[in-house]
PDB file of C-alpha atoms in Angstrom:
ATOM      1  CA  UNK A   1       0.000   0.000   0.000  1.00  0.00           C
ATOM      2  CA  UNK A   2       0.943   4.106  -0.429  1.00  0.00           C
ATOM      3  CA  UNK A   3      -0.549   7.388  -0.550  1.00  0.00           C
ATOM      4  CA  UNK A   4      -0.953   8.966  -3.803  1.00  0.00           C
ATOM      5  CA  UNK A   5       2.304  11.253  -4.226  1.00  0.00           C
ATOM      6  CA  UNK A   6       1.691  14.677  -3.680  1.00  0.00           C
ATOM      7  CA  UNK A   7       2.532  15.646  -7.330  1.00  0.00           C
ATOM      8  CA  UNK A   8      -0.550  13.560  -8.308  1.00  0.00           C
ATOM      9  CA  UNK A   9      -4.310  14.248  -8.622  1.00  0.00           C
ATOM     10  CA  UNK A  10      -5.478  13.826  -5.280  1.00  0.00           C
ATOM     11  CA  UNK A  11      -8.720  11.860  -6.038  1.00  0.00           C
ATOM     12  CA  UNK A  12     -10.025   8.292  -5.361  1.00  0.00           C
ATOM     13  CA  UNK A  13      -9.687   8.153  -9.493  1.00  0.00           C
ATOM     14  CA  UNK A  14      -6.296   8.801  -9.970  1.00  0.00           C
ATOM     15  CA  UNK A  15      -5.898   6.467  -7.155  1.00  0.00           C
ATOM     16  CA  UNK A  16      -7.434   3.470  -9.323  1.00  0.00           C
ATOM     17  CA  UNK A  17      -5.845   4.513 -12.493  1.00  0.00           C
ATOM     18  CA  UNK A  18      -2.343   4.089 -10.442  1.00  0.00           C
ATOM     19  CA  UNK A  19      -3.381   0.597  -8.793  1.00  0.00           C
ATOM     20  CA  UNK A  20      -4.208  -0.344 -12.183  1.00  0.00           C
ATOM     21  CA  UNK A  21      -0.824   1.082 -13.845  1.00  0.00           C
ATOM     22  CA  UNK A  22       1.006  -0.704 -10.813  1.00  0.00           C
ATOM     23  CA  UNK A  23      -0.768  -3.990 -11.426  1.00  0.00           C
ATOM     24  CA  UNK A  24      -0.134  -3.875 -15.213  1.00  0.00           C
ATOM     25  CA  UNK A  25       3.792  -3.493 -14.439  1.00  0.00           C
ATOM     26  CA  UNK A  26       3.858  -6.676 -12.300  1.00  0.00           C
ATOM     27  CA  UNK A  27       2.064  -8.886 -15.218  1.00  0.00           C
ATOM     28  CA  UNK A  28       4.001 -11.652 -16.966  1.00  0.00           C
ATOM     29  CA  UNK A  29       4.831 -11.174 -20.733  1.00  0.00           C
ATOM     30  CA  UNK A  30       3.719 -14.384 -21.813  1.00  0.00           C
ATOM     31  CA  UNK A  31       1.001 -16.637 -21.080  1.00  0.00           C
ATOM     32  CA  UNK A  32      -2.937 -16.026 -21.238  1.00  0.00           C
ATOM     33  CA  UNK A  33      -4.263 -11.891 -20.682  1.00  0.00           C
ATOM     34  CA  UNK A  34      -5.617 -11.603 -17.347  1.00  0.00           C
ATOM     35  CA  UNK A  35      -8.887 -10.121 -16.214  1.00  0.00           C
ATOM     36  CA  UNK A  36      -8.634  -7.195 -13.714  1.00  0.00           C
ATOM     37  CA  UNK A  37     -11.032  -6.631 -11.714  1.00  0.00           C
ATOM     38  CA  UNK A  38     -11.437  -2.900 -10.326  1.00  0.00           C
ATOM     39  CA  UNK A  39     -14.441  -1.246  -8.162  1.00  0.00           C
ATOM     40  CA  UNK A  40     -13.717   2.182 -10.473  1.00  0.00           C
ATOM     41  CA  UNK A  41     -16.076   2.579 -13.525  1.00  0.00           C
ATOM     42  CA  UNK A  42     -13.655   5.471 -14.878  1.00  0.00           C
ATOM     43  CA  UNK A  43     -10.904   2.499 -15.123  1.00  0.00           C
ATOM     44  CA  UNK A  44     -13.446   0.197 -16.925  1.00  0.00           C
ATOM     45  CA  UNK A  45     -14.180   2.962 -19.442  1.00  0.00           C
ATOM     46  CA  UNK A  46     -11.204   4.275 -20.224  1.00  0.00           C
ATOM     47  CA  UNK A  47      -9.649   0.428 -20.772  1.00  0.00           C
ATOM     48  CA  UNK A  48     -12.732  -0.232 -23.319  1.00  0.00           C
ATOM     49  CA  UNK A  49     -12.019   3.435 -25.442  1.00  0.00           C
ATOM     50  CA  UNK A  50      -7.952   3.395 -24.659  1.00  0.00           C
ATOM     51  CA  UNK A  51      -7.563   5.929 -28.094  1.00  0.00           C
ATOM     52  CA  UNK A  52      -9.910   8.307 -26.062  1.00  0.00           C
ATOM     53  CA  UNK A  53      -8.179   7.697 -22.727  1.00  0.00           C
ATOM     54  CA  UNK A  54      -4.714   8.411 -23.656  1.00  0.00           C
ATOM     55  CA  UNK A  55      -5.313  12.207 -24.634  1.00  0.00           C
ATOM     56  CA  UNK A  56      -3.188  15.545 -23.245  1.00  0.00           C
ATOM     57  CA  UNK A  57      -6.379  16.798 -21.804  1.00  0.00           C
ATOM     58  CA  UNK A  58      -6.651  13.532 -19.360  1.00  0.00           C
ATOM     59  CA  UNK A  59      -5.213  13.923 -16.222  1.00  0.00           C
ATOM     60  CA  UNK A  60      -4.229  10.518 -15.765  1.00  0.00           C
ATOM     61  CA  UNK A  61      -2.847  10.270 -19.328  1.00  0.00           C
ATOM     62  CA  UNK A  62       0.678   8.352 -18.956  1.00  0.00           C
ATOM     63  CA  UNK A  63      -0.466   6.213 -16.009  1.00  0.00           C
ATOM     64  CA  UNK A  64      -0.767   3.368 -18.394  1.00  0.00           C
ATOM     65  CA  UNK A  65       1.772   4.092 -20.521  1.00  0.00           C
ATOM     66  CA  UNK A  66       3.510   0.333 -20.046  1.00  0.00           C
ATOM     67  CA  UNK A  67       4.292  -2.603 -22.040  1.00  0.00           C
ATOM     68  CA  UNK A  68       1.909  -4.611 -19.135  1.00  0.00           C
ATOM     69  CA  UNK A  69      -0.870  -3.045 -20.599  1.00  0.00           C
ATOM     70  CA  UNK A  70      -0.706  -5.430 -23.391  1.00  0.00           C
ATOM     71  CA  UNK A  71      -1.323  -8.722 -21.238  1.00  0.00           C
ATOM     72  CA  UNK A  72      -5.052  -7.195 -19.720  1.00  0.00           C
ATOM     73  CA  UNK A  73      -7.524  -8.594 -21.972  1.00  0.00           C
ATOM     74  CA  UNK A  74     -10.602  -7.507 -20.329  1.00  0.00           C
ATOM     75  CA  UNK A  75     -11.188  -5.536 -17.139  1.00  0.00           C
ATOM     76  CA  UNK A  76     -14.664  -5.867 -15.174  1.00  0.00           C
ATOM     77  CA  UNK A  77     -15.987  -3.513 -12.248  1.00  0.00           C
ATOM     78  CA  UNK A  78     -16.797  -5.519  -9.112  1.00  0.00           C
ATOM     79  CA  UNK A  79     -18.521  -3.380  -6.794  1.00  0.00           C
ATOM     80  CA  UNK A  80     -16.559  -2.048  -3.569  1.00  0.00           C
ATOM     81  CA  UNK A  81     -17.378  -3.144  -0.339  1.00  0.00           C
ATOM     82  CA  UNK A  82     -19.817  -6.097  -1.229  1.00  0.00           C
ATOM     83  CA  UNK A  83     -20.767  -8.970   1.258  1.00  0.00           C
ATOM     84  CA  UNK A  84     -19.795 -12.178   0.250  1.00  0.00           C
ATOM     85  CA  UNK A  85     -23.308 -13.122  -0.590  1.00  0.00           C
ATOM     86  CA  UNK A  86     -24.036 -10.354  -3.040  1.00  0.00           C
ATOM     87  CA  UNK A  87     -20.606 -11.032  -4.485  1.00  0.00           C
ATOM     88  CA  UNK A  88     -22.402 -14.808  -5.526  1.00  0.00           C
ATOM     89  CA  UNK A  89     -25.594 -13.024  -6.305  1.00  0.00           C
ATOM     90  CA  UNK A  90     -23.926 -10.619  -8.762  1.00  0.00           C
ATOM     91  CA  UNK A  91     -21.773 -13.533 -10.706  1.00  0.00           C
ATOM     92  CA  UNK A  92     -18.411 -12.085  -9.560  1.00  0.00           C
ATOM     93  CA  UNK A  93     -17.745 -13.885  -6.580  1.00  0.00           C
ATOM     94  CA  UNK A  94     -14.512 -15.077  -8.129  1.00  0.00           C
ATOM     95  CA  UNK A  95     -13.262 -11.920  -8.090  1.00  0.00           C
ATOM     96  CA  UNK A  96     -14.447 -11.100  -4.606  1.00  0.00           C
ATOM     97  CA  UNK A  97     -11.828 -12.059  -1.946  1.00  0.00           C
ATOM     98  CA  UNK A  98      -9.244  -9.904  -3.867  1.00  0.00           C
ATOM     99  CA  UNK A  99     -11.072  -6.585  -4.085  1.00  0.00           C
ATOM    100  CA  UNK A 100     -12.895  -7.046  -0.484  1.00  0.00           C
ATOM    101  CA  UNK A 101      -8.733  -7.268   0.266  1.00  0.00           C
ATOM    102  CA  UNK A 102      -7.900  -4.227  -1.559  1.00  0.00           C
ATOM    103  CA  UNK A 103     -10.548  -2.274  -0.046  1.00  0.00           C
ATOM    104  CA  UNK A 104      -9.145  -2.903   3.401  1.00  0.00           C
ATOM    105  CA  UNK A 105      -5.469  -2.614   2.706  1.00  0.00           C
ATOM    106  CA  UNK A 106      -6.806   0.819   1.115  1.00  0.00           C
ATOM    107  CA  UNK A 107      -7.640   2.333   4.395  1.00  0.00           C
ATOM    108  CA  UNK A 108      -4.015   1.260   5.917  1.00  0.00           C
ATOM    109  CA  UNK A 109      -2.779   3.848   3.303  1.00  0.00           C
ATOM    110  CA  UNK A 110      -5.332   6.998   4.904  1.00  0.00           C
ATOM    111  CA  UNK A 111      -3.359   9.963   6.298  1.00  0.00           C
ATOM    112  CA  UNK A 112      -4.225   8.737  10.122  1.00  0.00           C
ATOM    113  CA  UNK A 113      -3.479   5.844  12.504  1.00  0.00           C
ATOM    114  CA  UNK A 114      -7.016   4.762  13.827  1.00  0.00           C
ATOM    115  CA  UNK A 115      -8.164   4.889  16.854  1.00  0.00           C
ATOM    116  CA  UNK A 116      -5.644   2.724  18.412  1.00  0.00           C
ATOM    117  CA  UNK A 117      -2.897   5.332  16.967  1.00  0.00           C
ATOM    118  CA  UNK A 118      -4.635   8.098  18.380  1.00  0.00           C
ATOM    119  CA  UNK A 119      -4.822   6.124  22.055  1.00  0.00           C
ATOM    120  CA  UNK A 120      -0.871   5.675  21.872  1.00  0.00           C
ATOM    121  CA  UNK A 121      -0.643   9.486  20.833  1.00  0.00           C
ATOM    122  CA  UNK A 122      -2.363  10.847  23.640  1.00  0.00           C
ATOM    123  CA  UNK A 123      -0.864   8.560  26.118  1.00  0.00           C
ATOM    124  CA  UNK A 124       2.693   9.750  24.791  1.00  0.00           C
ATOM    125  CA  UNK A 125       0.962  13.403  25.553  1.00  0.00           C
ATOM    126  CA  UNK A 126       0.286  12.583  29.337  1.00  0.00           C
ATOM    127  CA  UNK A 127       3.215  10.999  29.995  1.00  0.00           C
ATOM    128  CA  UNK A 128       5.247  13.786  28.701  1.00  0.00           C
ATOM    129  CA  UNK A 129       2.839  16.067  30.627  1.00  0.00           C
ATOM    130  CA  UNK A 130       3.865  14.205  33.989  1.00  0.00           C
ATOM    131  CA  UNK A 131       7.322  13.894  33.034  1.00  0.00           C
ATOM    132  CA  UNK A 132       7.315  17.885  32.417  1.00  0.00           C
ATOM    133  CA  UNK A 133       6.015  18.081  36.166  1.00  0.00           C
ATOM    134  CA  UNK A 134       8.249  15.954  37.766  1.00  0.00           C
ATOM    135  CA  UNK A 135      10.978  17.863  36.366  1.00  0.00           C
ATOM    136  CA  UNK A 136       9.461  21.152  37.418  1.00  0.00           C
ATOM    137  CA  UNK A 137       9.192  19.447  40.770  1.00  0.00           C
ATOM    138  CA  UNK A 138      12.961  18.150  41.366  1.00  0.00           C
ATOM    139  CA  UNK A 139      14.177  21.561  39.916  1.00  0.00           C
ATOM    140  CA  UNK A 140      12.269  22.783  42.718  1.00  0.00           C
ATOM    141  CA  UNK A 141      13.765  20.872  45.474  1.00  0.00           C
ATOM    142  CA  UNK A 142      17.572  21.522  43.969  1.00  0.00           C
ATOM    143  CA  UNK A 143      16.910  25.277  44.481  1.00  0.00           C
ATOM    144  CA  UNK A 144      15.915  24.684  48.011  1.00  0.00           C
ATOM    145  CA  UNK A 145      18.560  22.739  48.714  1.00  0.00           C
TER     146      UNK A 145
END
């Protein structure tokens, strides 16, 4: 997982046209063209019209700019954040475990550490806080001394 660089289009978008560019780079050469599955209709539509896609007005134009490109045969939208049983009612439960995955390794990738992060944050804040008065306190009792 990463955050989007800076330089880039800040956008859940530009974020699927890079996972997609990423993916692309790690495919074999040979052997049979995989199917991608993505939860981005923007990727779908700009795979089926690539002439259209790969334009100087797009802002993701040069994402996909790879020789990887050439081993995706067919990419297919699979809804984000299914359950498991509408992932077998829709016909794309194949395709399910992998994006349900991606979804949750997204939010590792979110400009915060959770709740849990937070805790340790504030805890670090009180202990400095007490540290800060026991120093205050011992200063104290030198200069009396």
């Amino acid at each position: 997982t990463m955050q989007m660089p800076r330089s880039y289009p800040q956008s859940a978008v530009s974020a699927e046209f890079l996972a997609f560019a990423i993916a692309c780079t790690r495919l074999p050469e040979e052997g049979a063209k995989a199917i991608v599955a993505v939860d981005c209709q923007a990727v779908v539509s700009a795979f089926k019209d690539l002439t259209r896609f790969d334009d100087y007005r797009s802002k993701f134009a040069g994402f996909w700019r790879m020789e990887g490109l050439k081993q995706v045969g067919q990419v297919i939208k699979v809804k984000a954040h299914l359950a498991e049983h509408e992932a077998i009612e829709q016909g794309v439960h194949e395709h399910w475990h992998g994006n349900d995955r991606a979804d949750h390794w997204a939010k590792d990738t979110l400009d915060s550490t959770g709740k849990q992060g937070q805790l340790y944050v504030e805890g670090l804040v009180n202990d400095l806080r007490t540290l800060k008065h026991v120093t205050e306190y011992i200063c104290e009792q030198a200069q009396h001394n």
